[in-house]
GROMACS .gro file of C-alpha atoms in nm:
model
  442
    1MET     CA    1   0.943  -3.950  -4.890
    2ASN     CA    2   1.016  -4.091  -4.547
    3SER     CA    3   0.713  -4.195  -4.345
    4PRO     CA    4   0.678  -4.085  -3.984
    5VAL     CA    5   0.785  -4.341  -3.727
    6PHE     CA    6   0.599  -4.326  -3.399
    7GLU     CA    7   0.827  -4.428  -3.115
    8GLU     CA    8   0.759  -4.318  -2.761
    9ILE     CA    9   1.006  -4.125  -2.548
   10ASP     CA   10   0.979  -4.014  -2.188
   11PRO     CA   11   1.003  -3.633  -2.192
   12ALA     CA   12   1.149  -3.423  -1.917
   13SER     CA   13   0.898  -3.332  -1.647
   14ASP     CA   14   0.724  -2.997  -1.692
   15CYS     CA   15   0.564  -2.976  -1.350
   16GLY     CA   16   0.303  -2.700  -1.326
   17CYS     CA   17   0.311  -2.652  -0.950
   18PRO     CA   18   0.363  -2.287  -0.843
   19GLY     CA   19   0.726  -2.345  -0.746
   20CYS     CA   20   0.822  -2.503  -1.078
   21ALA     CA   21   0.603  -2.264  -1.275
   22ARG     CA   22   0.801  -1.979  -1.123
   23LEU     CA   23   1.126  -2.145  -1.234
   24HIS     CA   24   0.991  -2.194  -1.588
   25ARG     CA   25   0.913  -1.824  -1.634
   26PRO     CA   26   1.171  -1.637  -1.842
   27ALA     CA   27   1.408  -1.426  -1.637
   28PRO     CA   28   1.331  -1.051  -1.638
   29PRO     CA   29   1.560  -0.825  -1.842
   30SER     CA   30   1.878  -0.725  -1.665
   31SER     CA   31   1.867  -0.378  -1.515
   32PRO     CA   32   2.142  -0.116  -1.480
   33THR     CA   33   2.367  -0.117  -1.175
   34PRO     CA   34   2.153  -0.001  -0.881
   35GLY     CA   35   2.216   0.341  -0.734
   36PRO     CA   36   2.243   0.427  -0.365
   37ALA     CA   37   1.863   0.431  -0.314
   38ALA     CA   38   1.828   0.085  -0.466
   39HIS     CA   39   2.119  -0.035  -0.253
   40ARG     CA   40   1.941   0.081   0.061
   41ALA     CA   41   1.624  -0.102  -0.056
   42VAL     CA   42   1.823  -0.424  -0.091
   43ILE     CA   43   1.952  -0.387   0.264
   44VAL     CA   44   1.598  -0.332   0.395
   45ALA     CA   45   1.471  -0.637   0.203
   46ALA     CA   46   1.754  -0.851   0.339
   47ALA     CA   47   1.670  -0.743   0.692
   48ALA     CA   48   1.305  -0.829   0.637
   49SER     CA   49   1.403  -1.173   0.509
   50THR     CA   50   1.611  -1.232   0.822
   51ALA     CA   51   1.317  -1.138   1.039
   52LEU     CA   52   1.086  -1.377   0.853
   53ALA     CA   53   1.335  -1.660   0.890
   54ALA     CA   54   1.363  -1.595   1.262
   55SER     CA   55   0.984  -1.607   1.301
   56GLY     CA   56   0.962  -1.945   1.121
   57ALA     CA   57   0.744  -1.815   0.835
   58ALA     CA   58   0.752  -2.042   0.530
   59PRO     CA   59   0.817  -1.888   0.189
   60ALA     CA   60   0.495  -1.849  -0.011
   61LEU     CA   61   0.626  -2.035  -0.317
   62ALA     CA   62   0.746  -2.346  -0.134
   63THR     CA   63   0.447  -2.542  -0.261
   64PRO     CA   64   0.504  -2.918  -0.282
   65HIS     CA   65   0.456  -3.114  -0.602
   66THR     CA   66   0.097  -3.231  -0.605
   67PRO     CA   67   0.015  -3.472  -0.886
   68THR     CA   68  -0.361  -3.520  -0.897
   69ARG     CA   69  -0.375  -3.849  -1.086
   70PRO     CA   70  -0.187  -4.174  -1.017
   71GLY     CA   71   0.053  -4.272  -1.291
   72VAL     CA   72   0.057  -3.927  -1.454
   73PRO     CA   73   0.354  -3.691  -1.401
   74ALA     CA   74   0.279  -3.363  -1.229
   75GLY     CA   75   0.244  -3.079  -1.474
   76ASP     CA   76   0.095  -3.267  -1.768
   77GLU     CA   77  -0.190  -3.017  -1.773
   78PRO     CA   78  -0.004  -2.749  -1.969
   79GLN     CA   79   0.049  -2.397  -1.844
   80THR     CA   80   0.038  -2.252  -2.194
   81PRO     CA   81  -0.061  -1.887  -2.236
   82GLN     CA   82  -0.058  -1.794  -2.602
   83GLY     CA   83  -0.023  -1.492  -2.823
   84GLY     CA   84  -0.278  -1.370  -3.076
   85LYS     CA   85  -0.274  -1.382  -3.454
   86ALA     CA   86   0.047  -1.243  -3.601
   87PRO     CA   87   0.253  -1.257  -3.921
   88LEU     CA   88   0.573  -1.457  -3.941
   89HIS     CA   89   0.863  -1.329  -3.731
   90GLY     CA   90   0.631  -1.121  -3.512
   91PRO     CA   91   0.421  -0.807  -3.560
   92ALA     CA   92   0.695  -0.560  -3.668
   93GLY     CA   93   0.423  -0.323  -3.782
   94ALA     CA   94   0.276  -0.568  -4.034
   95PRO     CA   95  -0.098  -0.643  -4.031
   96ALA     CA   96  -0.197  -0.966  -3.856
   97THR     CA   97  -0.491  -1.023  -4.091
   98PRO     CA   98  -0.413  -1.042  -4.466
   99ALA     CA   99  -0.626  -0.829  -4.696
  100ALA     CA  100  -0.694  -1.116  -4.937
  101PRO     CA  101  -0.827  -1.462  -4.846
  102VAL     CA  102  -0.549  -1.691  -4.724
  103GLN     CA  103  -0.450  -1.962  -4.972
  104LEU     CA  104  -0.402  -2.289  -4.786
  105PRO     CA  105  -0.063  -2.438  -4.878
  106PRO     CA  106  -0.102  -2.810  -4.959
  107ILE     CA  107   0.096  -3.042  -4.735
  108SER     CA  108   0.113  -3.418  -4.676
  109ARG     CA  109   0.073  -3.590  -4.343
  110THR     CA  110   0.434  -3.707  -4.353
  111GLU     CA  111   0.557  -3.351  -4.400
  112ILE     CA  112   0.341  -3.225  -4.110
  113ILE     CA  113   0.490  -3.484  -3.875
  114ASN     CA  114   0.844  -3.426  -4.004
  115ARG     CA  115   0.809  -3.050  -3.950
  116ALA     CA  116   0.685  -3.114  -3.595
  117LYS     CA  117   0.984  -3.341  -3.532
  118VAL     CA  118   1.221  -3.056  -3.619
  119TRP     CA  119   1.105  -2.858  -3.315
  120VAL     CA  120   1.111  -3.169  -3.097
  121ALA     CA  121   1.473  -3.235  -3.197
  122ALA     CA  122   1.568  -2.869  -3.146
  123GLN     CA  123   1.392  -2.860  -2.804
  124VAL     CA  124   1.243  -2.519  -2.888
  125PRO     CA  125   1.177  -2.329  -2.561
  126TYR     CA  126   0.816  -2.235  -2.489
  127SER     CA  127   0.731  -1.865  -2.524
  128MET     CA  128   0.425  -1.662  -2.617
  129TYR     CA  129   0.644  -1.367  -2.721
  130ALA     CA  130   0.951  -1.517  -2.892
  131TYR     CA  131   0.966  -1.637  -3.254
  132TRP     CA  132   1.183  -1.927  -3.369
  133SER     CA  133   1.426  -1.894  -3.660
  134ASP     CA  134   1.159  -2.024  -3.902
  135GLY     CA  135   0.934  -1.728  -3.810
  136TYR     CA  136   0.673  -1.908  -3.601
  137ARG     CA  137   0.578  -1.808  -3.246
  138GLN     CA  138   0.702  -2.050  -2.982
  139ASP     CA  139   0.364  -2.132  -2.824
  140CYS     CA  140   0.119  -2.417  -2.887
  141SER     CA  141  -0.074  -2.248  -3.170
  142GLY     CA  142   0.246  -2.121  -3.332
  143PHE     CA  143   0.375  -2.479  -3.330
  144VAL     CA  144   0.068  -2.604  -3.518
  145SER     CA  145   0.090  -2.307  -3.758
  146MET     CA  146   0.450  -2.412  -3.828
  147ALA     CA  147   0.369  -2.782  -3.874
  148TRP     CA  148   0.082  -2.701  -4.110
  149HIS     CA  149   0.308  -2.447  -4.289
  150LEU     CA  150   0.049  -2.169  -4.255
  151PRO     CA  151   0.144  -1.825  -4.390
  152GLY     CA  152   0.122  -1.666  -4.043
  153ASN     CA  153   0.095  -1.736  -3.672
  154GLU     CA  154  -0.258  -1.833  -3.572
  155TRP     CA  155  -0.404  -1.892  -3.227
  156THR     CA  156  -0.649  -2.148  -3.090
  157GLY     CA  157  -0.938  -1.915  -3.172
  158SER     CA  158  -0.852  -1.909  -3.544
  159LEU     CA  159  -0.695  -2.251  -3.618
  160GLY     CA  160  -1.042  -2.401  -3.661
  161GLN     CA  161  -1.098  -2.179  -3.967
  162PHE     CA  162  -0.822  -2.370  -4.146
  163ALA     CA  163  -0.963  -2.712  -4.059
  164ASP     CA  164  -1.271  -2.933  -4.061
  165ARG     CA  165  -1.419  -3.107  -3.759
  166ILE     CA  166  -1.372  -3.484  -3.766
  167THR     CA  167  -1.445  -3.775  -3.533
  168LYS     CA  168  -1.210  -3.972  -3.311
  169GLU     CA  169  -1.233  -4.267  -3.551
  170GLU     CA  170  -1.117  -4.048  -3.842
  171LEU     CA  171  -0.802  -3.918  -3.669
  172GLN     CA  172  -0.480  -3.965  -3.864
  173PRO     CA  173  -0.125  -3.830  -3.812
  174GLY     CA  174  -0.112  -3.457  -3.880
  175ASP     CA  175  -0.463  -3.384  -3.746
  176ILE     CA  176  -0.501  -3.184  -3.423
  177LEU     CA  177  -0.688  -3.194  -3.093
  178LEU     CA  178  -0.798  -2.839  -3.012
  179PHE     CA  179  -0.925  -2.685  -2.689
  180HIS     CA  180  -1.019  -2.318  -2.721
  181ASN     CA  181  -1.119  -2.187  -2.381
  182THR     CA  182  -1.369  -1.910  -2.455
  183ALA     CA  183  -1.384  -1.814  -2.086
  184ASP     CA  184  -1.012  -1.727  -2.079
  185PRO     CA  185  -0.877  -1.777  -2.433
  186GLU     CA  186  -0.515  -1.679  -2.376
  187GLN     CA  187  -0.465  -1.875  -2.054
  188GLY     CA  188  -0.666  -2.198  -2.068
  189SER     CA  189  -0.653  -2.295  -2.436
  190HIS     CA  190  -0.424  -2.558  -2.587
  191VAL     CA  191  -0.370  -2.755  -2.908
  192VAL     CA  192  -0.165  -3.067  -2.988
  193ILE     CA  193  -0.079  -3.256  -3.308
  194PHE     CA  194  -0.203  -3.613  -3.333
  195GLY     CA  195   0.084  -3.845  -3.424
  196GLY     CA  196  -0.091  -4.184  -3.432
  197TRP     CA  197  -0.244  -4.437  -3.190
  198THR     CA  198  -0.009  -4.630  -2.965
  199ASP     CA  199  -0.216  -4.949  -3.007
  200TYR     CA  200  -0.546  -5.081  -3.138
  201THR     CA  201  -0.741  -4.986  -2.821
  202HIS     CA  202  -0.721  -4.617  -2.922
  203THR     CA  203  -0.690  -4.504  -2.560
  204TYR     CA  204  -0.342  -4.348  -2.595
  205TYR     CA  205  -0.186  -4.161  -2.884
  206ILE     CA  206   0.142  -3.985  -2.964
  207ALA     CA  207   0.103  -3.611  -2.906
  208TYR     CA  208   0.339  -3.352  -3.051
  209GLU     CA  209   0.296  -3.028  -2.857
  210GLN     CA  210   0.459  -2.703  -2.762
  211THR     CA  211   0.442  -2.666  -2.384
  212ARG     CA  212   0.675  -2.574  -2.103
  213PRO     CA  213   0.967  -2.611  -2.092
  214THR     CA  214   1.026  -2.719  -2.455
  215THR     CA  215   0.859  -2.895  -2.749
  216ARG     CA  216   0.778  -3.255  -2.662
  217ARG     CA  217   0.647  -3.580  -2.808
  218GLN     CA  218   0.495  -3.844  -2.580
  219ALA     CA  219   0.219  -4.100  -2.531
  220THR     CA  220  -0.092  -3.916  -2.412
  221PRO     CA  221  -0.436  -4.042  -2.303
  222TYR     CA  222  -0.715  -3.955  -2.546
  223PRO     CA  223  -0.815  -3.677  -2.574
  224TYR     CA  224  -0.580  -3.517  -2.320
  225TRP     CA  225  -0.464  -3.529  -1.957
  226SER     CA  226  -0.724  -3.273  -1.846
  227ASN     CA  227  -1.037  -3.097  -1.980
  228ALA     CA  228  -1.110  -3.419  -2.165
  229SER     CA  229  -1.457  -3.314  -2.279
  230SER     CA  230  -1.325  -2.990  -2.432
  231TYR     CA  231  -1.066  -3.121  -2.681
  232LEU     CA  232  -1.206  -3.159  -3.035
  233PRO     CA  233  -1.039  -3.332  -3.334
  234TYR     CA  234  -0.979  -3.125  -3.650
  235ARG     CA  235  -0.821  -3.189  -3.990
  236TYR     CA  236  -0.628  -2.926  -4.186
  237LYS     CA  237  -0.815  -2.840  -4.509
  238GLY     CA  238  -0.496  -2.836  -4.714
  239VAL     CA  239  -0.376  -3.186  -4.627
  240THR     CA  240  -0.305  -3.374  -4.949
  241ASP     CA  241  -0.404  -3.713  -4.808
  242GLY     CA  242  -0.715  -3.591  -4.631
  243ALA     CA  243  -1.034  -3.746  -4.496
  244ALA     CA  244  -0.929  -4.084  -4.618
  245GLY     CA  245  -0.611  -4.014  -4.808
  246ALA     CA  246  -0.751  -3.785  -5.080
  247PRO     CA  247  -0.669  -3.421  -5.162
  248ALA     CA  248  -0.862  -3.190  -4.930
  249GLY     CA  249  -1.201  -3.105  -5.074
  250SER     CA  250  -1.171  -3.350  -5.359
  251GLY     CA  251  -1.440  -3.583  -5.230
  252GLY     CA  252  -1.211  -3.879  -5.306
  253THR     CA  253  -1.148  -4.189  -5.101
  254GLN     CA  254  -0.850  -4.315  -4.908
  255LYS     CA  255  -0.728  -4.503  -5.211
  256ASP     CA  256  -0.701  -4.197  -5.438
  257ALA     CA  257  -0.367  -4.049  -5.332
  258ALA     CA  258  -0.180  -4.280  -5.092
  259ALA     CA  259   0.181  -4.328  -5.204
  260PHE     CA  260   0.378  -4.634  -5.096
  261PRO     CA  261   0.546  -4.530  -4.768
  262GLY     CA  262   0.851  -4.752  -4.813
  263ALA     CA  263   0.945  -5.107  -4.714
  264GLY     CA  264   1.076  -4.985  -4.380
  265SER     CA  265   0.720  -4.909  -4.266
  266PHE     CA  266   0.637  -5.281  -4.250
  267GLY     CA  267   0.782  -5.588  -4.084
  268PRO     CA  268   0.884  -5.691  -3.731
  269GLY     CA  269   0.914  -5.390  -3.501
  270ALA     CA  270   0.712  -5.153  -3.723
  271ASN     CA  271   0.463  -4.935  -3.536
  272ASN     CA  272   0.292  -4.667  -3.744
  273ALA     CA  273  -0.032  -4.561  -3.913
  274HIS     CA  274   0.065  -4.727  -4.244
  275VAL     CA  275   0.042  -5.070  -4.079
  276THR     CA  276  -0.311  -4.987  -3.962
  277ARG     CA  277  -0.410  -4.870  -4.309
  278LEU     CA  278  -0.266  -5.184  -4.469
  279GLY     CA  279  -0.459  -5.408  -4.230
  280GLN     CA  280  -0.785  -5.222  -4.289
  281TRP     CA  281  -0.750  -5.264  -4.665
  282LEU     CA  282  -0.666  -5.633  -4.630
  283VAL     CA  283  -0.977  -5.684  -4.415
  284GLU     CA  284  -1.183  -5.517  -4.690
  285ARG     CA  285  -1.028  -5.753  -4.946
  286GLY     CA  286  -1.117  -6.073  -4.756
  287GLY     CA  287  -0.843  -6.095  -4.494
  288ALA     CA  288  -1.055  -6.048  -4.180
  289ARG     CA  289  -1.006  -6.410  -4.072
  290PHE     CA  290  -0.636  -6.349  -4.005
  291TYR     CA  291  -0.705  -6.089  -3.734
  292THR     CA  292  -0.827  -6.171  -3.385
  293SER     CA  293  -0.795  -5.801  -3.289
  294GLY     CA  294  -0.716  -5.479  -3.467
  295PRO     CA  295  -0.582  -5.412  -3.725
  296GLY     CA  296  -0.356  -5.174  -3.538
  297PRO     CA  297  -0.030  -4.983  -3.585
  298VAL     CA  298   0.198  -5.257  -3.446
  299TRP     CA  299   0.310  -5.508  -3.711
  300THR     CA  300   0.201  -5.864  -3.626
  301ASP     CA  301   0.207  -6.205  -3.786
  302ALA     CA  302  -0.159  -6.150  -3.874
  303ASP     CA  303  -0.052  -5.862  -4.103
  304ARG     CA  304   0.212  -6.083  -4.265
  305ARG     CA  305  -0.025  -6.375  -4.326
  306ALA     CA  306  -0.303  -6.151  -4.460
  307THR     CA  307  -0.057  -5.975  -4.694
  308GLN     CA  308   0.079  -6.310  -4.812
  309ALA     CA  309  -0.274  -6.438  -4.882
  310PHE     CA  310  -0.347  -6.128  -5.089
  311GLN     CA  311  -0.020  -6.167  -5.283
  312ARG     CA  312  -0.091  -6.535  -5.354
  313ALA     CA  313  -0.439  -6.440  -5.472
  314GLN     CA  314  -0.264  -6.243  -5.748
  315GLY     CA  315  -0.079  -6.561  -5.853
  316TRP     CA  316   0.255  -6.448  -5.707
  317THR     CA  317   0.495  -6.700  -5.556
  318GLY     CA  318   0.837  -6.703  -5.390
  319THR     CA  319   0.968  -6.362  -5.291
  320GLY     CA  320   0.665  -6.206  -5.459
  321ALA     CA  321   0.448  -6.358  -5.186
  322ASP     CA  322   0.668  -6.311  -4.880
  323GLY     CA  323   0.398  -6.136  -4.675
  324LEU     CA  324   0.571  -5.796  -4.682
  325PRO     CA  325   0.400  -5.531  -4.897
  326GLY     CA  326   0.598  -5.372  -5.176
  327PRO     CA  327   0.497  -5.102  -5.427
  328LYS     CA  328   0.295  -5.347  -5.642
  329THR     CA  329   0.101  -5.488  -5.345
  330TRP     CA  330   0.037  -5.137  -5.213
  331ALA     CA  331  -0.076  -5.007  -5.553
  332LEU     CA  332  -0.336  -5.284  -5.589
  333LEU     CA  333  -0.471  -5.216  -5.239
  334VAL     CA  334  -0.477  -4.839  -5.293
  335SER     CA  335  -0.661  -4.865  -5.622
  336GLY     CA  336  -0.894  -5.146  -5.512
  337THR     CA  337  -0.784  -5.357  -5.809
  338GLY     CA  338  -0.647  -5.709  -5.830
  339LYS     CA  339  -0.806  -6.024  -5.690
  340ASP     CA  340  -0.953  -6.046  -5.341
  341ILE     CA  341  -0.841  -6.303  -5.085
  342PRO     CA  342  -1.060  -6.613  -5.136
  343PRO     CA  343  -1.243  -6.768  -4.839
  344ALA     CA  344  -1.053  -7.016  -4.625
  345GLY     CA  345  -1.038  -7.369  -4.768
  346THR     CA  346  -1.098  -7.273  -5.132
  347GLN     CA  347  -0.869  -7.387  -5.408
  348GLY     CA  348  -0.647  -7.141  -5.584
  349PRO     CA  349  -0.328  -6.946  -5.543
  350ALA     CA  350  -0.453  -6.775  -5.225
  351LYS     CA  351  -0.449  -7.100  -5.027
  352PRO     CA  352  -0.127  -7.109  -4.824
  353THR     CA  353   0.095  -7.409  -4.876
  354PRO     CA  354   0.153  -7.565  -4.532
  355PRO     CA  355   0.508  -7.664  -4.443
  356ALA     CA  356   0.593  -8.033  -4.462
  357THR     CA  357   0.660  -8.049  -4.089
  358PRO     CA  358   0.490  -7.767  -3.899
  359ALA     CA  359   0.718  -7.626  -3.633
  360PRO     CA  360   0.569  -7.620  -3.284
  361PRO     CA  361   0.516  -7.274  -3.141
  362ALA     CA  362   0.812  -7.147  -2.942
  363ALA     CA  363   0.761  -7.172  -2.569
  364LEU     CA  364   0.749  -6.844  -2.381
  365PRO     CA  365   1.064  -6.824  -2.168
  366SER     CA  366   0.988  -6.799  -1.799
  367PHE     CA  367   1.031  -6.462  -1.632
  368PRO     CA  368   1.351  -6.493  -1.425
  369GLY     CA  369   1.242  -6.242  -1.162
  370PRO     CA  370   1.304  -5.868  -1.118
  371GLY     CA  371   1.640  -5.928  -0.954
  372ALA     CA  372   1.787  -6.032  -1.289
  373PHE     CA  373   1.742  -5.678  -1.423
  374ARG     CA  374   1.895  -5.430  -1.183
  375PRO     CA  375   2.214  -5.218  -1.174
  376GLY     CA  376   2.509  -5.456  -1.139
  377ALA     CA  377   2.321  -5.754  -1.287
  378ASN     CA  378   2.528  -5.968  -1.523
  379ASN     CA  379   2.354  -6.274  -1.665
  380ALA     CA  380   2.220  -6.438  -1.980
  381HIS     CA  381   1.867  -6.308  -1.914
  382VAL     CA  382   1.986  -5.950  -1.973
  383THR     CA  383   2.128  -6.054  -2.311
  384GLU     CA  384   1.807  -6.236  -2.400
  385LEU     CA  385   1.601  -5.930  -2.302
  386GLY     CA  386   1.817  -5.692  -2.505
  387ARG     CA  387   1.804  -5.905  -2.819
  388ARG     CA  388   1.426  -5.925  -2.794
  389LEU     CA  389   1.400  -5.547  -2.756
  390VAL     CA  390   1.615  -5.502  -3.068
  391LYS     CA  391   1.394  -5.747  -3.261
  392LYS     CA  392   1.083  -5.556  -3.149
  393GLY     CA  393   1.225  -5.230  -3.285
  394PHE     CA  394   1.355  -5.073  -2.963
  395GLY     CA  395   1.727  -5.115  -3.024
  396ARG     CA  396   1.814  -4.753  -3.096
  397PHE     CA  397   1.954  -4.707  -2.745
  398TYR     CA  398   2.233  -4.964  -2.791
  399THR     CA  399   2.568  -4.846  -2.926
  400SER     CA  400   2.704  -5.198  -2.871
  401GLY     CA  401   2.565  -5.530  -2.757
  402PRO     CA  402   2.317  -5.614  -2.617
  403GLY     CA  403   2.523  -5.804  -2.362
  404PRO     CA  404   2.486  -5.975  -2.026
  405ARG     CA  405   2.567  -5.670  -1.812
  406TRP     CA  406   2.264  -5.452  -1.727
  407SER     CA  407   2.316  -5.099  -1.859
  408GLU     CA  408   2.130  -4.771  -1.897
  409ALA     CA  409   2.071  -4.867  -2.263
  410ASP     CA  410   1.874  -5.173  -2.143
  411ARG     CA  411   1.668  -4.961  -1.904
  412ARG     CA  412   1.587  -4.696  -2.167
  413ALA     CA  413   1.490  -4.959  -2.425
  414VAL     CA  414   1.257  -5.131  -2.175
  415GLU     CA  415   1.109  -4.792  -2.082
  416ALA     CA  416   1.038  -4.710  -2.449
  417PHE     CA  417   0.869  -5.048  -2.494
  418GLN     CA  418   0.656  -4.993  -2.181
  419LEU     CA  419   0.552  -4.647  -2.300
  420ALA     CA  420   0.454  -4.800  -2.634
  421GLN     CA  421   0.207  -5.016  -2.441
  422GLY     CA  422   0.043  -4.698  -2.313
  423TRP     CA  423   0.180  -4.737  -1.961
  424ARG     CA  424   0.278  -4.438  -1.749
  425GLY     CA  425   0.448  -4.358  -1.419
  426PRO     CA  426   0.580  -4.656  -1.219
  427ALA     CA  427   0.451  -4.895  -1.485
  428ALA     CA  428   0.704  -4.746  -1.731
  429ASP     CA  429   1.016  -4.726  -1.511
  430GLY     CA  430   1.241  -4.921  -1.749
  431TYR     CA  431   1.264  -5.236  -1.534
  432PRO     CA  432   1.086  -5.543  -1.675
  433GLY     CA  433   0.820  -5.720  -1.474
  434PRO     CA  434   0.620  -6.034  -1.565
  435GLU     CA  435   0.378  -5.847  -1.796
  436THR     CA  436   0.657  -5.660  -1.979
  437TRP     CA  437   0.836  -5.993  -2.023
  438ARG     CA  438   0.521  -6.167  -2.150
  439ARG     CA  439   0.447  -5.896  -2.408
  440LEU     CA  440   0.806  -5.893  -2.531
  441PHE     CA  441   0.819  -6.265  -2.592
  442ARG     CA  442   0.463  -6.346  -2.699
   0.00000   0.00000   0.00000
């Protein structure tokens, strides 16, 4: 089973100002060809418009964009009215509430995220009335119902019945952040799927959500852009790797049901919840001394050295102790078996063998200045930047290269890296500055 990969993208703006909100509304159904009376009404309306223009009156909907927070795009507070409870594919005369108790279908965290990604890739349009081809309503609560594979379309007032309240520290991919506005349930409520922390500070996370104009996935401040005190974390009761990786309601621990997520989840450029989990287990097994911060979702040399120390504690050598977890390493950590990492300085297989001639740390290349990275730039610094972005795991934008000529692929890769740092607005414009450069090459 493929594990979810959490890479940030910069979604299209969904500005909520009155002018843009009007453009986002679905067009009214087409009407028959107007008769003579309607034609006369059009003429009268046109004359009235001419008179207003002559008097200098401004149109009522010409409201300017008014972002209320620096560094946050206008419209990030969603305008998301929602429908009520309904069966799949819409009411169609069927009861919204099943006669028998609903059986919660079991589902893994990976499957929840993968189902959410389907709507992100399809760019499903937002609607509180329409139903997508899979049967789920195209609003925020329908999106969560789909990702959790619920038997019907729920709303923010009922999703909590399928979940348990958890804390911020317990959040894992596939959980939700729910705001049910009791004062105006259908207009002010919203719900998003938690996709993982962007870094160890736990101030930004990846949110999967259904909001205007289409399904999106982006770095979001915890708990949300607005109504911060109202969003509450919940965990689906049917998740098969629940409170700490155990079947929901089993009372197990994180180590009861965690399957190896695959070698691709670890190593340079990896950024996902499995890296965090690995680091936490290694700390429990004696590897705390390798970490100066975290553990977090971004793979670091601390993860590699702690993993290698654990592997050597088992008596493994060579490729068996390369610092990258495989199924055997993972199984020992999941089950809590095997030997712990001994304290620093003790004799035994866990003590790393130092190289004969330690290599000095590579010097951080000096930032060449912003002028080296602009449209038309053609220099070795652009090549160096692109190669570093590829090494860090942000090379998906390149179809060739990287090369010395600055391109849109370079800008998009830099922007994705900046968003992964939790930056927004002008700080994530795709053009490297001294801090972007320092973080890339540290």
